[in-house]
Amino acid sequence: MTLRAGFVGLGAMGLGMARNLHKQGLLSAVWNRTAEKATALAQETGCKAVGKLADLAPLCDVIVTCVSADADVLAVIDELLPVIEPDTIVIDCSTVSADTARTAAHRLHKAGAQFLDAPVSGGTEGARDGTLAVMVGGDEKAFERAQPVLQAMGKAVTHFGASGSGQAAKATNQIMCAGVIQAVAEAMAFAKSEDLPLDRLIDTLGKGAGSSWYFVNRAPNILRDSYPAGFRVKLHEKDLKICREMAARHGVQLPLIEMTLVHYRRLIEQGHGDEDISTLFRLKDAMFAAARDSSTPRHKP
Amino acid sequence: MTLRAGFVGLGAMGLGMARNLHKQGLLSAVWNRTAEKATALAQETGCKAVGKLADLAPLCDVIVTCVSADADVLAVIDELLPVIEPDTIVIDCSTVSADTARTAAHRLHKAGAQFLDAPVSGGTEGARDGTLAVMVGGDEKAFERAQPVLQAMGKAVTHFGASGSGQAAKATNQIMCAGVIQAVAEAMAFAKSEDLPLDRLIDTLGKGAGSSWYFVNRAPNILRDSYPAGFRVKLHEKDLKICREMAARHGVQLPLIEMTLVHYRRLIEQGHGDEDISTLFRLKDAMFAAARDSSTPRHKP
């Protein structure tokens, strides 16, 4: 029997993911805070755009949510709770804390329903092409039952364990991105200060042991002095705050997270929050420029 | 006319590189501080093992040096200076500061000879297989004339500009390695604290945007709790001190370098200096362990 899937949150990511559910004949209904987006997708795909979140419940075996913040996820869950059918699976693809995932799972479980935390990685291209990496936490049987929906959205779908473990895996990835972009930005600012030909350098070091996805794919932004999103600074800041909170529950402050959050705050204040995180090069480069300026001999009175 | 190449410094890297020169029929003579190594290679290849550095000069058109530290490079140059033939090219494959490279170039130039700084990357496997990346600084004509020698040792041979620029490119790579290993170690310690299945995590995140050469190739060390060299902590410490000195000349302290040097000092004190730099995971993991221990309720008197 084909699963009937509902979708909540038709943002840049959600829209692509919902369309891929439609291509597999799974999409039955959608809801979005801005109703126009839901109506447009309903016209495009023939699914139903519901006016209230609660109206999704009787139409869906699986409800996929893709919203912004922890509070949004719990608000959606709480609106569904009174009406959700037993054994419905809610799959949350938002990036939130592992605690929020466990709270959502607990509430739905008490109502006889299931919850999978399933944050994704791969950007809007991945959402559109159905090539996302999907990191899943929650009950193994629910994970098996939700396969058609998960496979329609992603290429690499991995189960990491109990509720929250999908979010923990995503958080691990976001910490790694912070360290790698620090590495790329700091090294390239150094190279520029040494007057190296940066294009040749990217080509050579990109093949070596210091290389990374971000160096190969985003260091060229530095050559063009242009940082189109990409992975927006603002979004990575949000994710790193989640990572910070999760580490703090273990009593630990992680240096790369703390350093990167300081830098991102400065970039956002300077108006670069909607640029790709490789814009961090600006700050590292400015360190060298400031040191140059302060060492330039000034006219003495 | 075939170039006659001499080799100075038959360490783990140098030995492989000298053998590759021999395979191309270029190796004429060798010198090593520990004479036995030179004698052994001479017996193996039929080249001449000279007793004094100065004796290399009349036998070679190109002299390749691969030694440990800045002082060693300049000591070798100074011993060659009185006897070096005009137009001889000294190619230094050691990792030292750009300043040392410029000093060496200046001294040789006054004696009518040439100097190329040509630090390499790719490890002992690369040295053995002739697949090193070679980052070259110095006179363009000398670079062209030295091609047979450079190509015998490396696969990707790149000219970056004037004397010192090869070392600057290598320093850029070493800064990037520091940031990337910080990223891998910090993220994996976080993942362990969240009880994630680390093998599955490496597999999944290795395909994503947070990935890097070090994550794919060295994070598996963490699974085995074993960090065979690899890129030794002690050697990366030496290189990062060079990077620190180069940045300081621009009046800048680079945060990744400073943080990593503090961590490496601790690892070396704990007896891990000869392990691969992925052993940095130990320190990050210990942060979580220490926080756990200090939050465990103790027996009250």
Short mmCIF file of N, CA and C in Angstrom, two decimals, chain B residues 19-156:
data_model
loop_
_atom_site.label_atom_id
_atom_site.label_comp_id
_atom_site.label_asym_id
_atom_site.label_seq_id
_atom_site.Cartn_x
_atom_site.Cartn_y
_atom_site.Cartn_z
N ARG B 19 66.51 7.56 -4.85
CA ARG B 19 66.32 6.36 -5.66
C ARG B 19 65.59 6.68 -6.96
N ASN B 20 64.63 7.61 -6.90
CA ASN B 20 63.91 7.97 -8.12
C ASN B 20 64.81 8.74 -9.10
N LEU B 21 65.75 9.51 -8.56
CA LEU B 21 66.74 10.16 -9.44
C LEU B 21 67.60 9.10 -10.13
N HIS B 22 67.97 8.07 -9.35
CA HIS B 22 68.76 6.98 -9.92
C HIS B 22 68.00 6.28 -11.05
N LYS B 23 66.70 6.04 -10.83
CA LYS B 23 65.90 5.34 -11.85
C LYS B 23 65.89 6.09 -13.18
N GLN B 24 66.00 7.40 -13.10
CA GLN B 24 66.04 8.21 -14.32
C GLN B 24 67.47 8.42 -14.82
N GLY B 25 68.43 7.74 -14.22
CA GLY B 25 69.82 7.85 -14.67
C GLY B 25 70.46 9.18 -14.33
N LEU B 26 69.94 9.87 -13.29
CA LEU B 26 70.42 11.22 -12.98
C LEU B 26 71.36 11.28 -11.78
N LEU B 27 71.34 10.24 -10.93
CA LEU B 27 72.06 10.34 -9.65
C LEU B 27 73.55 10.05 -9.84
N SER B 28 74.39 11.05 -9.50
CA SER B 28 75.83 10.83 -9.66
C SER B 28 76.56 10.67 -8.33
N ALA B 29 76.09 11.36 -7.27
CA ALA B 29 76.81 11.29 -6.00
C ALA B 29 75.89 11.65 -4.84
N VAL B 30 76.21 11.11 -3.65
CA VAL B 30 75.40 11.40 -2.46
C VAL B 30 76.29 11.70 -1.27
N TRP B 31 75.74 12.48 -0.33
CA TRP B 31 76.39 12.71 0.94
C TRP B 31 75.33 12.64 2.03
N ASN B 32 75.67 12.07 3.16
CA ASN B 32 74.75 12.02 4.28
C ASN B 32 75.54 12.17 5.57
N ARG B 33 74.92 12.81 6.56
CA ARG B 33 75.63 13.05 7.83
C ARG B 33 76.09 11.71 8.43
N THR B 34 75.17 10.72 8.46
CA THR B 34 75.56 9.37 8.85
C THR B 34 76.05 8.67 7.58
N ALA B 35 77.38 8.49 7.48
CA ALA B 35 77.99 8.06 6.21
C ALA B 35 77.49 6.70 5.73
N GLU B 36 77.12 5.81 6.66
CA GLU B 36 76.69 4.46 6.28
C GLU B 36 75.54 4.48 5.28
N LYS B 37 74.61 5.38 5.50
CA LYS B 37 73.45 5.45 4.59
C LYS B 37 73.87 5.80 3.18
N ALA B 38 74.84 6.72 3.07
CA ALA B 38 75.34 7.12 1.75
C ALA B 38 76.07 5.94 1.09
N THR B 39 76.89 5.25 1.86
CA THR B 39 77.64 4.10 1.33
C THR B 39 76.69 3.02 0.83
N ALA B 40 75.65 2.75 1.62
CA ALA B 40 74.68 1.72 1.24
C ALA B 40 73.99 2.08 -0.07
N LEU B 41 73.59 3.34 -0.22
CA LEU B 41 72.91 3.73 -1.46
C LEU B 41 73.88 3.70 -2.64
N ALA B 42 75.13 4.05 -2.38
CA ALA B 42 76.14 4.00 -3.45
C ALA B 42 76.31 2.57 -3.95
N GLN B 43 76.35 1.61 -3.01
CA GLN B 43 76.47 0.20 -3.41
C GLN B 43 75.25 -0.24 -4.20
N GLU B 44 74.09 0.22 -3.77
CA GLU B 44 72.83 -0.17 -4.42
C GLU B 44 72.72 0.39 -5.84
N THR B 45 73.19 1.65 -6.03
CA THR B 45 72.90 2.34 -7.28
C THR B 45 74.13 2.55 -8.17
N GLY B 46 75.31 2.36 -7.60
CA GLY B 46 76.51 2.64 -8.39
C GLY B 46 76.92 4.10 -8.41
N CYS B 47 76.24 4.95 -7.65
CA CYS B 47 76.67 6.34 -7.59
C CYS B 47 77.83 6.45 -6.60
N LYS B 48 78.39 7.65 -6.48
CA LYS B 48 79.55 7.82 -5.61
C LYS B 48 79.10 8.39 -4.25
N ALA B 49 79.56 7.80 -3.16
CA ALA B 49 79.32 8.37 -1.83
C ALA B 49 80.53 9.19 -1.45
N VAL B 50 80.35 10.52 -1.33
CA VAL B 50 81.51 11.36 -1.01
C VAL B 50 81.63 11.54 0.49
N GLY B 51 82.88 11.73 0.96
CA GLY B 51 83.13 11.85 2.39
C GLY B 51 82.88 13.25 2.90
N LYS B 52 83.09 14.26 2.05
CA LYS B 52 82.86 15.65 2.44
C LYS B 52 81.85 16.28 1.48
N LEU B 53 80.97 17.11 2.02
CA LEU B 53 79.99 17.82 1.20
C LEU B 53 80.64 18.51 0.00
N ALA B 54 81.78 19.16 0.27
CA ALA B 54 82.43 19.94 -0.78
C ALA B 54 82.80 19.08 -1.98
N ASP B 55 83.02 17.79 -1.74
CA ASP B 55 83.41 16.90 -2.85
C ASP B 55 82.28 16.67 -3.85
N LEU B 56 81.04 17.03 -3.45
CA LEU B 56 79.92 16.89 -4.40
C LEU B 56 80.06 17.85 -5.57
N ALA B 57 80.60 19.05 -5.27
CA ALA B 57 80.53 20.16 -6.22
C ALA B 57 81.02 19.82 -7.62
N PRO B 58 82.22 19.25 -7.78
CA PRO B 58 82.70 19.00 -9.15
C PRO B 58 81.95 17.89 -9.87
N LEU B 59 81.15 17.08 -9.11
CA LEU B 59 80.49 15.93 -9.71
C LEU B 59 79.05 16.21 -10.15
N CYS B 60 78.53 17.42 -9.83
CA CYS B 60 77.09 17.63 -9.99
C CYS B 60 76.74 18.93 -10.71
N ASP B 61 75.70 18.86 -11.55
CA ASP B 61 75.10 20.07 -12.13
C ASP B 61 73.96 20.57 -11.25
N VAL B 62 73.36 19.62 -10.54
CA VAL B 62 72.24 19.93 -9.63
C VAL B 62 72.50 19.22 -8.31
N ILE B 63 72.32 19.92 -7.20
CA ILE B 63 72.45 19.29 -5.88
C ILE B 63 71.13 19.42 -5.15
N VAL B 64 70.51 18.28 -4.83
CA VAL B 64 69.23 18.29 -4.10
C VAL B 64 69.53 18.11 -2.62
N THR B 65 68.94 18.97 -1.78
CA THR B 65 69.11 18.82 -0.33
C THR B 65 67.76 18.54 0.31
N CYS B 66 67.77 17.65 1.29
CA CYS B 66 66.54 17.29 1.99
C CYS B 66 66.92 17.03 3.45
N VAL B 67 66.99 18.13 4.22
CA VAL B 67 67.47 18.04 5.60
C VAL B 67 66.37 18.52 6.56
N SER B 68 66.70 18.73 7.83
CA SER B 68 65.64 18.93 8.83
C SER B 68 65.24 20.37 9.06
N ALA B 69 66.23 21.22 9.32
CA ALA B 69 65.88 22.54 9.85
C ALA B 69 66.57 23.65 9.08
N ASP B 70 66.14 24.89 9.33
CA ASP B 70 66.66 26.06 8.64
C ASP B 70 68.20 26.14 8.76
N ALA B 71 68.71 25.89 9.96
CA ALA B 71 70.17 26.00 10.17
C ALA B 71 70.92 24.96 9.34
N ASP B 72 70.32 23.76 9.21
CA ASP B 72 70.96 22.71 8.42
C ASP B 72 71.09 23.12 6.95
N VAL B 73 70.04 23.72 6.41
CA VAL B 73 70.07 24.14 5.01
C VAL B 73 71.20 25.14 4.80
N LEU B 74 71.26 26.15 5.67
CA LEU B 74 72.27 27.19 5.49
C LEU B 74 73.69 26.64 5.72
N ALA B 75 73.82 25.66 6.63
CA ALA B 75 75.14 25.05 6.86
C ALA B 75 75.61 24.31 5.61
N VAL B 76 74.69 23.60 4.96
CA VAL B 76 75.04 22.88 3.72
C VAL B 76 75.46 23.88 2.64
N ILE B 77 74.66 24.93 2.48
CA ILE B 77 74.98 25.94 1.47
C ILE B 77 76.36 26.53 1.73
N ASP B 78 76.62 26.89 2.99
CA ASP B 78 77.89 27.54 3.32
C ASP B 78 79.09 26.63 3.06
N GLU B 79 78.88 25.34 3.21
CA GLU B 79 79.98 24.43 2.95
C GLU B 79 80.22 24.27 1.44
N LEU B 80 79.16 24.42 0.67
CA LEU B 80 79.29 24.29 -0.78
C LEU B 80 79.85 25.56 -1.43
N LEU B 81 79.54 26.72 -0.83
CA LEU B 81 79.84 28.01 -1.46
C LEU B 81 81.27 28.16 -2.01
N PRO B 82 82.29 27.79 -1.24
CA PRO B 82 83.66 28.05 -1.73
C PRO B 82 84.01 27.22 -2.97
N VAL B 83 83.31 26.12 -3.19
CA VAL B 83 83.73 25.18 -4.25
C VAL B 83 82.71 25.03 -5.38
N ILE B 84 81.54 25.63 -5.20
CA ILE B 84 80.46 25.35 -6.16
C ILE B 84 80.80 25.86 -7.56
N GLU B 85 80.47 25.08 -8.57
CA GLU B 85 80.73 25.48 -9.97
C GLU B 85 79.66 26.49 -10.41
N PRO B 86 80.02 27.41 -11.28
CA PRO B 86 79.02 28.36 -11.79
C PRO B 86 77.84 27.62 -12.42
N ASP B 87 76.66 28.19 -12.26
CA ASP B 87 75.44 27.66 -12.85
C ASP B 87 74.92 26.37 -12.22
N THR B 88 75.63 25.86 -11.23
CA THR B 88 75.06 24.73 -10.49
C THR B 88 73.74 25.17 -9.85
N ILE B 89 72.75 24.27 -9.86
CA ILE B 89 71.46 24.58 -9.20
C ILE B 89 71.35 23.76 -7.92
N VAL B 90 71.15 24.44 -6.79
CA VAL B 90 70.84 23.74 -5.55
C VAL B 90 69.32 23.75 -5.38
N ILE B 91 68.73 22.57 -5.24
CA ILE B 91 67.28 22.44 -5.04
C ILE B 91 67.06 21.98 -3.61
N ASP B 92 66.47 22.84 -2.79
CA ASP B 92 66.26 22.44 -1.40
C ASP B 92 64.83 21.97 -1.18
N CYS B 93 64.68 20.70 -0.86
CA CYS B 93 63.35 20.11 -0.65
C CYS B 93 62.95 20.08 0.82
N SER B 94 63.77 20.63 1.70
CA SER B 94 63.41 20.71 3.12
C SER B 94 62.25 21.68 3.30
N THR B 95 61.53 21.55 4.41
CA THR B 95 60.52 22.55 4.76
C THR B 95 61.14 23.51 5.76
N VAL B 96 61.41 24.72 5.28
CA VAL B 96 62.01 25.75 6.13
C VAL B 96 61.29 27.07 5.85
N SER B 97 61.75 28.16 6.44
CA SER B 97 61.03 29.42 6.23
C SER B 97 61.39 30.03 4.87
N ALA B 98 60.50 30.87 4.38
CA ALA B 98 60.74 31.56 3.12
C ALA B 98 61.98 32.44 3.22
N ASP B 99 62.22 32.98 4.41
CA ASP B 99 63.41 33.80 4.62
C ASP B 99 64.70 33.02 4.43
N THR B 100 64.73 31.82 4.98
CA THR B 100 65.90 30.97 4.82
C THR B 100 66.13 30.68 3.34
N ALA B 101 65.04 30.43 2.62
CA ALA B 101 65.16 30.19 1.18
C ALA B 101 65.76 31.40 0.47
N ARG B 102 65.29 32.59 0.84
CA ARG B 102 65.82 33.81 0.20
C ARG B 102 67.28 34.04 0.55
N THR B 103 67.64 33.74 1.80
CA THR B 103 69.04 33.87 2.21
C THR B 103 69.93 32.91 1.42
N ALA B 104 69.48 31.67 1.31
CA ALA B 104 70.25 30.66 0.57
C ALA B 104 70.40 31.09 -0.89
N ALA B 105 69.32 31.58 -1.48
CA ALA B 105 69.35 32.01 -2.89
C ALA B 105 70.34 33.15 -3.07
N HIS B 106 70.33 34.07 -2.13
CA HIS B 106 71.20 35.24 -2.21
C HIS B 106 72.68 34.82 -2.16
N ARG B 107 73.00 33.93 -1.21
CA ARG B 107 74.40 33.51 -1.06
C ARG B 107 74.88 32.75 -2.31
N LEU B 108 74.04 31.86 -2.82
CA LEU B 108 74.44 31.09 -4.00
C LEU B 108 74.56 31.97 -5.22
N HIS B 109 73.67 32.93 -5.32
CA HIS B 109 73.69 33.83 -6.47
C HIS B 109 74.99 34.61 -6.54
N LYS B 110 75.47 35.05 -5.37
CA LYS B 110 76.74 35.77 -5.32
C LYS B 110 77.91 34.90 -5.79
N ALA B 111 77.75 33.58 -5.63
CA ALA B 111 78.79 32.64 -6.08
C ALA B 111 78.57 32.18 -7.52
N GLY B 112 77.58 32.80 -8.19
CA GLY B 112 77.32 32.46 -9.59
C GLY B 112 76.45 31.22 -9.77
N ALA B 113 75.91 30.69 -8.68
CA ALA B 113 75.06 29.50 -8.76
C ALA B 113 73.59 29.88 -8.57
N GLN B 114 72.72 28.87 -8.63
CA GLN B 114 71.27 29.11 -8.54
C GLN B 114 70.66 28.35 -7.37
N PHE B 115 69.52 28.81 -6.92
CA PHE B 115 68.84 28.12 -5.82
C PHE B 115 67.34 28.05 -6.11
N LEU B 116 66.76 26.88 -5.89
CA LEU B 116 65.30 26.72 -5.94
C LEU B 116 64.82 26.19 -4.60
N ASP B 117 63.88 26.85 -3.95
CA ASP B 117 63.22 26.22 -2.80
C ASP B 117 62.11 25.34 -3.35
N ALA B 118 62.08 24.09 -2.91
CA ALA B 118 61.18 23.12 -3.51
C ALA B 118 60.65 22.12 -2.48
N PRO B 119 59.98 22.64 -1.43
CA PRO B 119 59.44 21.72 -0.43
C PRO B 119 58.39 20.81 -1.07
N VAL B 120 58.23 19.65 -0.48
CA VAL B 120 57.37 18.64 -1.08
C VAL B 120 56.25 18.27 -0.11
N SER B 121 55.21 17.65 -0.65
CA SER B 121 54.14 17.12 0.18
C SER B 121 53.70 15.80 -0.44
N GLY B 122 53.33 14.86 0.40
CA GLY B 122 52.92 13.55 -0.10
C GLY B 122 53.50 12.39 0.70
N GLY B 123 54.33 12.69 1.69
CA GLY B 123 54.79 11.67 2.62
C GLY B 123 55.79 10.70 2.03
N THR B 124 56.17 9.73 2.84
CA THR B 124 57.19 8.77 2.41
C THR B 124 56.69 7.91 1.24
N GLU B 125 55.38 7.67 1.17
CA GLU B 125 54.85 6.93 0.02
C GLU B 125 55.08 7.72 -1.26
N GLY B 126 54.81 9.03 -1.19
CA GLY B 126 54.99 9.89 -2.35
C GLY B 126 56.46 9.98 -2.76
N ALA B 127 57.34 10.02 -1.75
CA ALA B 127 58.78 10.08 -2.02
C ALA B 127 59.23 8.80 -2.72
N ARG B 128 58.73 7.67 -2.24
CA ARG B 128 59.10 6.37 -2.81
C ARG B 128 58.55 6.22 -4.23
N ASP B 129 57.28 6.62 -4.42
CA ASP B 129 56.62 6.39 -5.71
C ASP B 129 56.85 7.51 -6.72
N GLY B 130 57.54 8.56 -6.31
CA GLY B 130 57.76 9.69 -7.22
C GLY B 130 56.50 10.47 -7.51
N THR B 131 55.56 10.47 -6.55
CA THR B 131 54.29 11.16 -6.77
C THR B 131 54.14 12.38 -5.88
N LEU B 132 55.25 12.93 -5.40
CA LEU B 132 55.19 14.10 -4.53
C LEU B 132 54.62 15.31 -5.25
N ALA B 133 53.96 16.19 -4.49
CA ALA B 133 53.71 17.54 -4.98
C ALA B 133 54.95 18.35 -4.64
N VAL B 134 55.48 19.07 -5.61
CA VAL B 134 56.68 19.86 -5.38
C VAL B 134 56.34 21.33 -5.61
N MET B 135 56.52 22.15 -4.59
CA MET B 135 56.16 23.57 -4.65
C MET B 135 57.43 24.39 -4.78
N VAL B 136 57.60 25.03 -5.93
CA VAL B 136 58.91 25.59 -6.25
C VAL B 136 58.90 27.12 -6.30
N GLY B 137 59.94 27.70 -5.68
CA GLY B 137 60.18 29.14 -5.80
C GLY B 137 61.58 29.36 -6.34
N GLY B 138 61.75 30.47 -7.08
CA GLY B 138 63.08 30.79 -7.59
C GLY B 138 63.05 31.13 -9.07
N ASP B 139 64.22 31.38 -9.61
CA ASP B 139 64.38 31.82 -10.99
C ASP B 139 63.72 30.87 -11.98
N GLU B 140 62.94 31.44 -12.89
CA GLU B 140 62.16 30.66 -13.86
C GLU B 140 63.05 29.80 -14.77
N LYS B 141 64.21 30.37 -15.19
CA LYS B 141 65.10 29.60 -16.08
C LYS B 141 65.73 28.42 -15.35
N ALA B 142 66.11 28.65 -14.09
CA ALA B 142 66.65 27.53 -13.29
C ALA B 142 65.58 26.46 -13.12
N PHE B 143 64.33 26.88 -12.91
CA PHE B 143 63.20 25.95 -12.78
C PHE B 143 63.07 25.10 -14.05
N GLU B 144 63.20 25.75 -15.21
CA GLU B 144 63.10 25.01 -16.49
C GLU B 144 64.26 24.03 -16.64
N ARG B 145 65.47 24.50 -16.31
CA ARG B 145 66.64 23.67 -16.49
C ARG B 145 66.61 22.46 -15.54
N ALA B 146 65.97 22.63 -14.37
CA ALA B 146 65.95 21.56 -13.37
C ALA B 146 64.81 20.56 -13.58
N GLN B 147 64.00 20.79 -14.62
CA GLN B 147 62.81 19.94 -14.85
C GLN B 147 63.06 18.44 -14.75
N PRO B 148 64.11 17.92 -15.41
CA PRO B 148 64.30 16.45 -15.34
C PRO B 148 64.42 15.95 -13.90
N VAL B 149 65.12 16.71 -13.08
CA VAL B 149 65.31 16.32 -11.68
C VAL B 149 63.99 16.44 -10.92
N LEU B 150 63.31 17.58 -11.09
CA LEU B 150 62.05 17.80 -10.37
C LEU B 150 61.00 16.76 -10.77
N GLN B 151 60.93 16.48 -12.06
CA GLN B 151 59.92 15.53 -12.56
C GLN B 151 60.22 14.10 -12.11
N ALA B 152 61.50 13.80 -11.89
CA ALA B 152 61.85 12.46 -11.41
C ALA B 152 61.35 12.23 -10.00
N MET B 153 61.22 13.31 -9.23
CA MET B 153 60.85 13.17 -7.82
C MET B 153 59.36 13.35 -7.58
N GLY B 154 58.70 14.14 -8.45
CA GLY B 154 57.31 14.50 -8.16
C GLY B 154 56.38 14.36 -9.34
N LYS B 155 55.10 14.37 -9.04
CA LYS B 155 54.07 14.26 -10.07
C LYS B 155 53.52 15.63 -10.40
N ALA B 156 53.25 16.43 -9.35
CA ALA B 156 52.72 17.78 -9.55
C ALA B 156 53.80 18.77 -9.15
#
